[in-house]
PDB file of N, CA, C and O in Angstrom:
ATOM      1  N   MET A 316      -1.829  -9.144 -10.603  1.00 62.00           N
ATOM      2  CA  MET A 316      -2.415  -8.985  -9.346  1.00 62.00           C
ATOM      3  C   MET A 316      -3.222  -7.824  -8.842  1.00 62.00           C
ATOM      4  O   MET A 316      -2.480  -7.004  -9.217  1.00 62.00           O
ATOM      5  N   ALA A 317      -4.112  -7.945  -8.095  1.00 86.00           N
ATOM      6  CA  ALA A 317      -4.632  -6.842  -7.661  1.00 86.00           C
ATOM      7  C   ALA A 317      -3.879  -5.917  -6.664  1.00 86.00           C
ATOM      8  O   ALA A 317      -3.329  -6.557  -5.845  1.00 86.00           O
ATOM      9  N   ARG A 318      -3.946  -4.780  -6.569  1.00 93.00           N
ATOM     10  CA  ARG A 318      -3.349  -3.761  -5.713  1.00 93.00           C
ATOM     11  C   ARG A 318      -4.444  -3.704  -4.438  1.00 93.00           C
ATOM     12  O   ARG A 318      -4.996  -2.872  -4.118  1.00 93.00           O
ATOM     13  N   VAL A 319      -4.213  -4.985  -3.738  1.00 93.00           N
ATOM     14  CA  VAL A 319      -5.098  -5.046  -2.399  1.00 93.00           C
ATOM     15  C   VAL A 319      -4.121  -5.368  -1.123  1.00 93.00           C
ATOM     16  O   VAL A 319      -3.025  -6.440  -1.679  1.00 93.00           O
ATOM     17  N   CYS A 320      -4.066  -4.791  -0.225  1.00 93.00           N
ATOM     18  CA  CYS A 320      -3.318  -5.327   1.025  1.00 93.00           C
ATOM     19  C   CYS A 320      -4.005  -6.835   1.427  1.00 93.00           C
ATOM     20  O   CYS A 320      -5.264  -6.975   1.847  1.00 93.00           O
ATOM     21  N   ASP A 321      -3.065  -7.695   1.874  1.00 92.00           N
ATOM     22  CA  ASP A 321      -3.242  -8.931   2.183  1.00 92.00           C
ATOM     23  C   ASP A 321      -3.909  -8.930   3.684  1.00 92.00           C
ATOM     24  O   ASP A 321      -4.420  -9.750   4.031  1.00 92.00           O
ATOM     25  N   ILE A 322      -3.446  -7.837   4.439  1.00 93.00           N
ATOM     26  CA  ILE A 322      -3.768  -7.884   5.863  1.00 93.00           C
ATOM     27  C   ILE A 322      -4.955  -7.108   6.057  1.00 93.00           C
ATOM     28  O   ILE A 322      -6.059  -7.845   6.625  1.00 93.00           O
ATOM     29  N   THR A 323      -5.165  -5.917   5.479  1.00 92.00           N
ATOM     30  CA  THR A 323      -6.255  -4.968   5.836  1.00 92.00           C
ATOM     31  C   THR A 323      -7.448  -5.089   4.966  1.00 92.00           C
ATOM     32  O   THR A 323      -8.543  -4.822   4.935  1.00 92.00           O
ATOM     33  N   GLY A 324      -6.982  -5.744   3.473  1.00 91.00           N
ATOM     34  CA  GLY A 324      -8.195  -5.492   2.574  1.00 91.00           C
ATOM     35  C   GLY A 324      -8.154  -4.269   1.734  1.00 91.00           C
ATOM     36  O   GLY A 324      -9.150  -4.191   1.012  1.00 91.00           O
ATOM     37  N   LYS A 325      -7.471  -3.258   2.284  1.00 94.00           N
ATOM     38  CA  LYS A 325      -7.338  -2.061   1.753  1.00 94.00           C
ATOM     39  C   LYS A 325      -7.287  -2.018   0.187  1.00 94.00           C
ATOM     40  O   LYS A 325      -6.510  -2.943  -0.343  1.00 94.00           O
ATOM     41  N   ARG A 326      -7.935  -1.388  -0.782  1.00 95.00           N
ATOM     42  CA  ARG A 326      -7.989  -1.468  -1.772  1.00 95.00           C
ATOM     43  C   ARG A 326      -7.966   0.187  -2.510  1.00 95.00           C
ATOM     44  O   ARG A 326      -8.202   0.986  -1.941  1.00 95.00           O
ATOM     45  N   ALA A 327      -7.863   0.055  -4.150  1.00 96.00           N
ATOM     46  CA  ALA A 327      -7.987   1.678  -4.485  1.00 96.00           C
ATOM     47  C   ALA A 327      -9.372   2.003  -4.448  1.00 96.00           C
ATOM     48  O   ALA A 327     -10.291   1.423  -4.656  1.00 96.00           O
ATOM     49  N   ARG A 328      -9.300   3.488  -3.931  1.00 97.00           N
ATOM     50  CA  ARG A 328     -10.445   4.072  -3.925  1.00 97.00           C
ATOM     51  C   ARG A 328     -10.607   5.167  -5.021  1.00 97.00           C
ATOM     52  O   ARG A 328      -9.606   5.488  -5.703  1.00 97.00           O
ATOM     53  N   THR A 329     -11.708   5.753  -5.517  1.00 97.00           N
ATOM     54  CA  THR A 329     -11.948   6.650  -6.649  1.00 97.00           C
ATOM     55  C   THR A 329     -12.565   8.020  -6.192  1.00 97.00           C
ATOM     56  O   THR A 329     -12.992   8.170  -5.082  1.00 97.00           O
ATOM     57  N   GLY A 330     -11.834   9.051  -6.839  1.00 98.00           N
ATOM     58  CA  GLY A 330     -12.209  10.055  -6.348  1.00 98.00           C
ATOM     59  C   GLY A 330     -12.215  10.942  -7.477  1.00 98.00           C
ATOM     60  O   GLY A 330     -12.031  10.810  -8.838  1.00 98.00           O
ATOM     61  N   ASN A 331     -11.905  12.354  -7.370  1.00 98.00           N
ATOM     62  CA  ASN A 331     -11.695  13.516  -8.473  1.00 98.00           C
ATOM     63  C   ASN A 331     -10.396  14.160  -8.409  1.00 98.00           C
ATOM     64  O   ASN A 331      -9.828  14.536  -7.396  1.00 98.00           O
ATOM     65  N   SER A 332      -9.488  14.500  -9.567  1.00 98.00           N
ATOM     66  CA  SER A 332      -8.733  15.545  -9.491  1.00 98.00           C
ATOM     67  C   SER A 332      -9.433  16.817  -9.782  1.00 98.00           C
ATOM     68  O   SER A 332     -10.202  16.681 -10.862  1.00 98.00           O
ATOM     69  N   VAL A 333      -9.287  17.690  -9.236  1.00 98.00           N
ATOM     70  CA  VAL A 333      -9.626  19.216  -9.210  1.00 98.00           C
ATOM     71  C   VAL A 333      -8.967  20.275  -9.720  1.00 98.00           C
ATOM     72  O   VAL A 333      -7.877  20.443  -9.034  1.00 98.00           O
ATOM     73  N   SER A 334      -8.976  20.824 -10.602  1.00 98.00           N
ATOM     74  CA  SER A 334      -8.048  21.568 -11.421  1.00 98.00           C
ATOM     75  C   SER A 334      -8.246  22.981 -10.851  1.00 98.00           C
ATOM     76  O   SER A 334      -9.434  23.187 -10.019  1.00 98.00           O
ATOM     77  N   HIS A 335      -7.502  23.821 -10.994  1.00 98.00           N
ATOM     78  CA  HIS A 335      -7.681  25.361 -10.417  1.00 98.00           C
ATOM     79  C   HIS A 335      -9.017  25.775 -10.997  1.00 98.00           C
ATOM     80  O   HIS A 335      -9.692  26.708 -10.269  1.00 98.00           O
ATOM     81  N   ALA A 336      -9.341  25.461 -12.078  1.00 98.00           N
ATOM     82  CA  ALA A 336     -10.614  26.074 -12.521  1.00 98.00           C
ATOM     83  C   ALA A 336     -11.697  25.121 -12.312  1.00 98.00           C
ATOM     84  O   ALA A 336     -12.953  25.504 -12.738  1.00 98.00           O
ATOM     85  N   ASN A 337     -11.658  24.413 -11.278  1.00 98.00           N
ATOM     86  CA  ASN A 337     -12.569  23.423 -10.715  1.00 98.00           C
ATOM     87  C   ASN A 337     -13.318  22.507 -11.447  1.00 98.00           C
ATOM     88  O   ASN A 337     -14.169  21.945 -11.274  1.00 98.00           O
ATOM     89  N   ASN A 338     -12.200  21.889 -12.551  1.00 98.00           N
ATOM     90  CA  ASN A 338     -12.877  20.951 -13.464  1.00 98.00           C
ATOM     91  C   ASN A 338     -12.462  19.583 -12.840  1.00 98.00           C
ATOM     92  O   ASN A 338     -11.512  19.364 -12.111  1.00 98.00           O
ATOM     93  N   LYS A 339     -13.171  18.528 -12.943  1.00 98.00           N
ATOM     94  CA  LYS A 339     -13.242  17.417 -12.267  1.00 98.00           C
ATOM     95  C   LYS A 339     -13.222  16.255 -13.138  1.00 98.00           C
ATOM     96  O   LYS A 339     -13.899  16.222 -14.144  1.00 98.00           O
ATOM     97  N   THR A 340     -11.912  15.430 -12.977  1.00 98.00           N
ATOM     98  CA  THR A 340     -11.772  14.260 -13.728  1.00 98.00           C
ATOM     99  C   THR A 340     -11.398  13.277 -12.751  1.00 98.00           C
ATOM    100  O   THR A 340     -10.920  13.291 -11.721  1.00 98.00           O
ATOM    101  N   LYS A 341     -11.896  11.845 -13.143  1.00 98.00           N
ATOM    102  CA  LYS A 341     -12.010  10.769 -12.100  1.00 98.00           C
ATOM    103  C   LYS A 341     -10.389  10.540 -12.320  1.00 98.00           C
ATOM    104  O   LYS A 341      -9.640  10.256 -13.236  1.00 98.00           O
ATOM    105  N   ARG A 342     -10.068   9.886 -10.788  1.00 98.00           N
ATOM    106  CA  ARG A 342      -8.768   9.100 -10.784  1.00 98.00           C
ATOM    107  C   ARG A 342      -8.891   8.403  -9.684  1.00 98.00           C
ATOM    108  O   ARG A 342      -9.978   8.109  -8.949  1.00 98.00           O
ATOM    109  N   LYS A 343      -7.954   7.582  -9.433  1.00 97.00           N
ATOM    110  CA  LYS A 343      -7.816   6.360  -8.419  1.00 97.00           C
ATOM    111  C   LYS A 343      -6.625   6.920  -7.233  1.00 97.00           C
ATOM    112  O   LYS A 343      -5.664   7.470  -7.438  1.00 97.00           O
ATOM    113  N   PHE A 344      -7.015   6.586  -5.964  1.00 97.00           N
ATOM    114  CA  PHE A 344      -6.226   6.688  -4.925  1.00 97.00           C
ATOM    115  C   PHE A 344      -5.708   5.386  -4.551  1.00 97.00           C
ATOM    116  O   PHE A 344      -6.640   4.381  -4.070  1.00 97.00           O
ATOM    117  N   TYR A 345      -4.468   4.936  -4.607  1.00 96.00           N
ATOM    118  CA  TYR A 345      -4.056   3.525  -4.309  1.00 96.00           C
ATOM    119  C   TYR A 345      -3.547   3.412  -2.802  1.00 96.00           C
ATOM    120  O   TYR A 345      -2.712   4.370  -2.703  1.00 96.00           O
ATOM    121  N   PRO A 346      -3.405   2.360  -2.137  1.00 96.00           N
ATOM    122  CA  PRO A 346      -2.898   2.145  -1.090  1.00 96.00           C
ATOM    123  C   PRO A 346      -1.352   1.921  -1.273  1.00 96.00           C
ATOM    124  O   PRO A 346      -1.066   1.537  -2.258  1.00 96.00           O
ATOM    125  N   ASN A 347      -0.885   2.486  -0.008  1.00 97.00           N
ATOM    126  CA  ASN A 347       0.958   2.463  -0.299  1.00 97.00           C
ATOM    127  C   ASN A 347       1.212   0.930   0.135  1.00 97.00           C
ATOM    128  O   ASN A 347       1.598   0.401   1.226  1.00 97.00           O
ATOM    129  N   LEU A 348       1.282   0.341  -0.764  1.00 96.00           N
ATOM    130  CA  LEU A 348       1.507  -1.236  -0.684  1.00 96.00           C
ATOM    131  C   LEU A 348       3.065  -1.522  -0.805  1.00 96.00           C
ATOM    132  O   LEU A 348       3.543  -0.913  -1.870  1.00 96.00           O
ATOM    133  N   GLN A 349       3.490  -2.377   0.005  1.00 96.00           N
ATOM    134  CA  GLN A 349       4.873  -2.799  -0.051  1.00 96.00           C
ATOM    135  C   GLN A 349       4.834  -4.377   0.053  1.00 96.00           C
ATOM    136  O   GLN A 349       4.188  -5.000   0.670  1.00 96.00           O
ATOM    137  N   LYS A 350       5.722  -5.027  -0.759  1.00 96.00           N
ATOM    138  CA  LYS A 350       6.102  -6.605  -0.713  1.00 96.00           C
ATOM    139  C   LYS A 350       7.063  -6.926   0.330  1.00 96.00           C
ATOM    140  O   LYS A 350       8.197  -6.226   0.286  1.00 96.00           O
ATOM    141  N   LYS A 351       6.558  -7.455   1.321  1.00 96.00           N
ATOM    142  CA  LYS A 351       7.598  -7.886   2.464  1.00 96.00           C
ATOM    143  C   LYS A 351       7.323  -9.350   2.793  1.00 96.00           C
ATOM    144  O   LYS A 351       6.518 -10.093   2.609  1.00 96.00           O
ATOM    145  N   ARG A 352       8.713  -9.789   3.272  1.00 96.00           N
ATOM    146  CA  ARG A 352       8.717 -11.304   3.598  1.00 96.00           C
ATOM    147  C   ARG A 352       8.591 -11.093   5.321  1.00 96.00           C
ATOM    148  O   ARG A 352       9.234 -10.388   5.912  1.00 96.00           O
ATOM    149  N   PHE A 353       7.848 -12.222   5.903  1.00 96.00           N
ATOM    150  CA  PHE A 353       7.764 -12.256   7.230  1.00 96.00           C
ATOM    151  C   PHE A 353       7.917 -13.750   7.688  1.00 96.00           C
ATOM    152  O   PHE A 353       7.767 -14.586   6.929  1.00 96.00           O
ATOM    153  N   TYR A 354       8.626 -13.869   8.955  1.00 96.00           N
ATOM    154  CA  TYR A 354       9.062 -15.177   9.378  1.00 96.00           C
ATOM    155  C   TYR A 354       8.282 -15.480  10.531  1.00 96.00           C
ATOM    156  O   TYR A 354       7.675 -14.957  11.251  1.00 96.00           O
ATOM    157  N   LEU A 355       7.478 -16.429  10.452  1.00 94.00           N
ATOM    158  CA  LEU A 355       6.338 -17.326  11.279  1.00 94.00           C
ATOM    159  C   LEU A 355       7.308 -18.428  11.978  1.00 94.00           C
ATOM    160  O   LEU A 355       7.362 -19.523  11.354  1.00 94.00           O
ATOM    161  N   PRO A 356       7.616 -18.078  13.271  1.00 92.00           N
ATOM    162  CA  PRO A 356       8.182 -18.925  14.060  1.00 92.00           C
ATOM    163  C   PRO A 356       7.539 -20.318  14.317  1.00 92.00           C
ATOM    164  O   PRO A 356       8.032 -21.576  14.573  1.00 92.00           O
ATOM    165  N   GLU A 357       6.192 -20.148  14.656  1.00 91.00           N
ATOM    166  CA  GLU A 357       5.384 -21.273  14.925  1.00 91.00           C
ATOM    167  C   GLU A 357       5.260 -22.291  13.757  1.00 91.00           C
ATOM    168  O   GLU A 357       5.337 -23.437  14.032  1.00 91.00           O
ATOM    169  N   GLU A 358       5.272 -21.754  12.624  1.00 91.00           N
ATOM    170  CA  GLU A 358       5.208 -22.831  11.352  1.00 91.00           C
ATOM    171  C   GLU A 358       6.779 -23.185  10.934  1.00 91.00           C
ATOM    172  O   GLU A 358       6.769 -23.915   9.656  1.00 91.00           O
ATOM    173  N   ASP A 359       7.810 -22.143  11.237  1.00 95.00           N
ATOM    174  CA  ASP A 359       9.220 -22.311  10.754  1.00 95.00           C
ATOM    175  C   ASP A 359       9.305 -22.075   9.297  1.00 95.00           C
ATOM    176  O   ASP A 359       9.945 -22.741   8.688  1.00 95.00           O
ATOM    177  N   LYS A 360       8.411 -20.946   8.649  1.00 95.00           N
ATOM    178  CA  LYS A 360       8.968 -20.632   7.522  1.00 95.00           C
ATOM    179  C   LYS A 360       8.664 -19.334   7.213  1.00 95.00           C
ATOM    180  O   LYS A 360       7.980 -18.509   7.850  1.00 95.00           O
ATOM    181  N   TRP A 361       9.014 -18.817   5.959  1.00 96.00           N
ATOM    182  CA  TRP A 361       8.856 -17.528   5.497  1.00 96.00           C
ATOM    183  C   TRP A 361       7.629 -17.453   4.530  1.00 96.00           C
ATOM    184  O   TRP A 361       7.333 -18.338   3.870  1.00 96.00           O
ATOM    185  N   ILE A 362       6.929 -16.261   4.911  1.00 94.00           N
ATOM    186  CA  ILE A 362       5.756 -16.032   3.695  1.00 94.00           C
ATOM    187  C   ILE A 362       6.090 -14.453   3.095  1.00 94.00           C
ATOM    188  O   ILE A 362       6.567 -13.788   3.923  1.00 94.00           O
ATOM    189  N   THR A 363       5.408 -14.390   1.937  1.00 95.00           N
ATOM    190  CA  THR A 363       5.748 -13.075   1.480  1.00 95.00           C
ATOM    191  C   THR A 363       4.165 -12.384   1.367  1.00 95.00           C
ATOM    192  O   THR A 363       3.420 -13.088   0.935  1.00 95.00           O
ATOM    193  N   LEU A 364       4.033 -11.087   1.906  1.00 93.00           N
ATOM    194  CA  LEU A 364       2.470 -10.455   1.823  1.00 93.00           C
ATOM    195  C   LEU A 364       2.854  -9.314   1.067  1.00 93.00           C
ATOM    196  O   LEU A 364       3.791  -8.572   1.096  1.00 93.00           O
ATOM    197  N   LYS A 365       1.965  -8.777   0.340  1.00 95.00           N
ATOM    198  CA  LYS A 365       1.879  -7.342   0.112  1.00 95.00           C
ATOM    199  C   LYS A 365       0.884  -6.576   1.007  1.00 95.00           C
ATOM    200  O   LYS A 365      -0.221  -6.897   1.183  1.00 95.00           O
ATOM    201  N   VAL A 366       1.494  -5.688   1.877  1.00 95.00           N
ATOM    202  CA  VAL A 366       0.792  -5.150   2.898  1.00 95.00           C
ATOM    203  C   VAL A 366       0.901  -3.629   2.895  1.00 95.00           C
ATOM    204  O   VAL A 366       2.078  -3.057   2.095  1.00 95.00           O
ATOM    205  N   ALA A 367       0.093  -2.930   3.365  1.00 96.00           N
ATOM    206  CA  ALA A 367       0.161  -1.557   3.374  1.00 96.00           C
ATOM    207  C   ALA A 367       0.953  -1.202   4.445  1.00 96.00           C
ATOM    208  O   ALA A 367       1.221  -1.805   5.404  1.00 96.00           O
ATOM    209  N   THR A 368       1.502   0.222   4.359  1.00 97.00           N
ATOM    210  CA  THR A 368       2.378   0.672   5.257  1.00 97.00           C
ATOM    211  C   THR A 368       1.756   0.812   6.644  1.00 97.00           C
ATOM    212  O   THR A 368       2.455   0.699   7.664  1.00 97.00           O
ATOM    213  N   SER A 369       0.281   1.083   6.775  1.00 95.00           N
ATOM    214  CA  SER A 369      -0.288   1.321   7.840  1.00 95.00           C
ATOM    215  C   SER A 369      -0.422  -0.188   8.684  1.00 95.00           C
ATOM    216  O   SER A 369      -0.290  -0.318   9.739  1.00 95.00           O
ATOM    217  N   ALA A 370      -0.678  -1.093   7.837  1.00 95.00           N
ATOM    218  CA  ALA A 370      -0.538  -2.602   8.204  1.00 95.00           C
ATOM    219  C   ALA A 370       0.902  -2.983   8.714  1.00 95.00           C
ATOM    220  O   ALA A 370       1.102  -3.640   9.756  1.00 95.00           O
ATOM    221  N   LEU A 371       2.131  -2.505   7.981  1.00 96.00           N
ATOM    222  CA  LEU A 371       3.281  -2.762   8.725  1.00 96.00           C
ATOM    223  C   LEU A 371       3.359  -2.012   9.970  1.00 96.00           C
ATOM    224  O   LEU A 371       4.058  -2.786  10.989  1.00 96.00           O
ATOM    225  N   ARG A 372       2.800  -1.109  10.533  1.00 96.00           N
ATOM    226  CA  ARG A 372       2.851  -0.409  11.835  1.00 96.00           C
ATOM    227  C   ARG A 372       2.334  -1.320  12.720  1.00 96.00           C
ATOM    228  O   ARG A 372       2.655  -1.315  13.913  1.00 96.00           O
ATOM    229  N   THR A 373       1.071  -1.929  12.381  1.00 95.00           N
ATOM    230  CA  THR A 373       0.255  -2.761  13.211  1.00 95.00           C
ATOM    231  C   THR A 373       1.043  -3.950  13.460  1.00 95.00           C
ATOM    232  O   THR A 373       1.125  -4.678  14.583  1.00 95.00           O
ATOM    233  N   ILE A 374       1.605  -4.550  12.323  1.00 95.00           N
ATOM    234  CA  ILE A 374       2.263  -5.780  12.429  1.00 95.00           C
ATOM    235  C   ILE A 374       3.761  -5.481  13.685  1.00 95.00           C
ATOM    236  O   ILE A 374       4.094  -6.443  14.293  1.00 95.00           O
ATOM    237  N   ASN A 375       4.417  -4.336  13.460  1.00 96.00           N
ATOM    238  CA  ASN A 375       5.424  -3.989  14.310  1.00 96.00           C
ATOM    239  C   ASN A 375       4.919  -3.983  15.752  1.00 96.00           C
ATOM    240  O   ASN A 375       5.742  -4.256  16.579  1.00 96.00           O
ATOM    241  N   LYS A 376       3.575  -3.334  16.009  1.00 96.00           N
ATOM    242  CA  LYS A 376       3.209  -3.278  17.318  1.00 96.00           C
ATOM    243  C   LYS A 376       2.826  -4.650  17.894  1.00 96.00           C
ATOM    244  O   LYS A 376       3.032  -4.885  19.001  1.00 96.00           O
ATOM    245  N   ASN A 377       1.764  -5.243  17.122  1.00 95.00           N
ATOM    246  CA  ASN A 377       1.162  -6.333  17.777  1.00 95.00           C
ATOM    247  C   ASN A 377       1.897  -7.744  17.376  1.00 95.00           C
ATOM    248  O   ASN A 377       1.619  -8.811  17.899  1.00 95.00           O
ATOM    249  N   GLY A 378       2.995  -7.908  16.372  1.00 94.00           N
ATOM    250  CA  GLY A 378       3.334  -9.180  15.898  1.00 94.00           C
ATOM    251  C   GLY A 378       2.840  -9.651  14.844  1.00 94.00           C
ATOM    252  O   GLY A 378       1.495  -9.604  14.764  1.00 94.00           O
ATOM    253  N   ILE A 379       3.382 -10.370  14.162  1.00 93.00           N
ATOM    254  CA  ILE A 379       2.764 -10.844  12.953  1.00 93.00           C
ATOM    255  C   ILE A 379       1.803 -12.042  13.168  1.00 93.00           C
ATOM    256  O   ILE A 379       0.945 -12.184  12.443  1.00 93.00           O
ATOM    257  N   THR A 380       1.989 -12.932  14.128  1.00 92.00           N
ATOM    258  CA  THR A 380       1.164 -14.052  14.269  1.00 92.00           C
ATOM    259  C   THR A 380      -0.378 -13.456  14.858  1.00 92.00           C
ATOM    260  O   THR A 380      -1.249 -13.786  14.454  1.00 92.00           O
ATOM    261  N   ALA A 381      -0.449 -12.359  15.731  1.00 93.00           N
ATOM    262  CA  ALA A 381      -1.539 -11.730  16.240  1.00 93.00           C
ATOM    263  C   ALA A 381      -2.191 -11.395  14.984  1.00 93.00           C
ATOM    264  O   ALA A 381      -3.313 -11.416  15.007  1.00 93.00           O
ATOM    265  N   VAL A 382      -1.644 -10.407  14.629  1.00 93.00           N
ATOM    266  CA  VAL A 382      -2.158  -9.939  13.183  1.00 93.00           C
ATOM    267  C   VAL A 382      -2.652 -10.560  12.021  1.00 93.00           C
ATOM    268  O   VAL A 382      -3.833 -10.452  11.650  1.00 93.00           O
ATOM    269  N   LEU A 383      -2.016 -11.781  11.838  1.00 92.00           N
ATOM    270  CA  LEU A 383      -2.659 -12.901  10.840  1.00 92.00           C
ATOM    271  C   LEU A 383      -3.794 -13.700  11.394  1.00 92.00           C
ATOM    272  O   LEU A 383      -4.814 -13.796  10.631  1.00 92.00           O
ATOM    273  N   LYS A 384      -3.637 -13.808  12.856  1.00 91.00           N
ATOM    274  CA  LYS A 384      -4.765 -14.502  13.453  1.00 91.00           C
ATOM    275  C   LYS A 384      -6.107 -13.498  13.128  1.00 91.00           C
ATOM    276  O   LYS A 384      -7.221 -14.144  12.746  1.00 91.00           O
ATOM    277  N   LYS A 385      -6.057 -12.259  13.427  1.00 91.00           N
ATOM    278  CA  LYS A 385      -7.113 -11.422  13.457  1.00 91.00           C
ATOM    279  C   LYS A 385      -7.533 -11.154  11.791  1.00 91.00           C
ATOM    280  O   LYS A 385      -8.784 -11.036  11.620  1.00 91.00           O
ATOM    281  N   ALA A 386      -6.602 -11.204  11.087  1.00 90.00           N
ATOM    282  CA  ALA A 386      -6.960 -10.952   9.655  1.00 90.00           C
ATOM    283  C   ALA A 386      -7.635 -12.464   9.089  1.00 90.00           C
ATOM    284  O   ALA A 386      -8.487 -12.157   8.329  1.00 90.00           O
ATOM    285  N   ARG A 387      -7.289 -13.488   9.603  1.00 89.00           N
ATOM    286  CA  ARG A 387      -8.115 -14.742   9.084  1.00 89.00           C
ATOM    287  C   ARG A 387      -9.351 -14.661   9.632  1.00 89.00           C
ATOM    288  O   ARG A 387     -10.284 -15.192   8.932  1.00 89.00           O
ATOM    289  N   GLU A 388      -9.589 -14.450  10.765  1.00 89.00           N
ATOM    290  CA  GLU A 388     -10.898 -13.975  11.434  1.00 89.00           C
ATOM    291  C   GLU A 388     -11.812 -13.039  10.474  1.00 89.00           C
ATOM    292  O   GLU A 388     -13.042 -13.262  10.392  1.00 89.00           O
ATOM    293  N   ASN A 389     -11.384 -11.998  10.077  1.00 85.00           N
ATOM    294  CA  ASN A 389     -11.836 -11.033   9.277  1.00 85.00           C
ATOM    295  C   ASN A 389     -12.038 -11.669   7.718  1.00 85.00           C
ATOM    296  O   ASN A 389     -12.842 -10.942   6.981  1.00 85.00           O
ATOM    297  N   GLY A 390     -11.352 -12.685   7.518  1.00 82.00           N
ATOM    298  CA  GLY A 390     -11.504 -13.144   6.216  1.00 82.00           C
ATOM    299  C   GLY A 390     -10.651 -12.458   5.088  1.00 82.00           C
ATOM    300  O   GLY A 390     -10.817 -12.517   3.749  1.00 82.00           O
ATOM    301  N   ASN A 391      -9.554 -11.642   5.509  1.00 79.00           N
ATOM    302  CA  ASN A 391      -8.692 -11.105   4.396  1.00 79.00           C
ATOM    303  C   ASN A 391      -7.462 -11.854   4.009  1.00 79.00           C
ATOM    304  O   ASN A 391      -7.026 -11.873   3.201  1.00 79.00           O
ATOM    305  N   VAL A 392      -6.844 -12.558   4.979  1.00 72.00           N
ATOM    306  CA  VAL A 392      -5.848 -13.330   4.333  1.00 72.00           C
ATOM    307  C   VAL A 392      -5.960 -14.795   3.662  1.00 72.00           C
ATOM    308  O   VAL A 392      -6.944 -15.433   4.153  1.00 72.00           O
ATOM    309  N   LEU A 393      -5.202 -14.708   2.561  1.00 65.00           N
ATOM    310  CA  LEU A 393      -5.243 -16.040   1.614  1.00 65.00           C
ATOM    311  C   LEU A 393      -4.147 -17.161   2.146  1.00 65.00           C
ATOM    312  O   LEU A 393      -4.421 -18.059   1.897  1.00 65.00           O
ATOM    313  N   VAL A 394      -3.315 -16.501   2.971  1.00 64.00           N
ATOM    314  CA  VAL A 394      -2.151 -17.697   3.423  1.00 64.00           C
ATOM    315  C   VAL A 394      -2.438 -18.465   4.456  1.00 64.00           C
ATOM    316  O   VAL A 394      -3.307 -18.250   5.487  1.00 64.00           O
TER     317      VAL A 394
END
């Protein structure tokens, strides 16, 4: 599976590792993804999502149903 956040759509970014001698080599910056289970009381079921920790903060603040609704509008959620 791809390393992509199910809520925000965050994915790996590319950049450079820069040594002390200023040599540059390509590298990737991966999002901090966590696999979490969420309970949806409206549908009375559990879902498992791979979410970035920044998305977890948003879920804690706004609630899972509001975040899922907004993510569906943006076209990020497959659930």
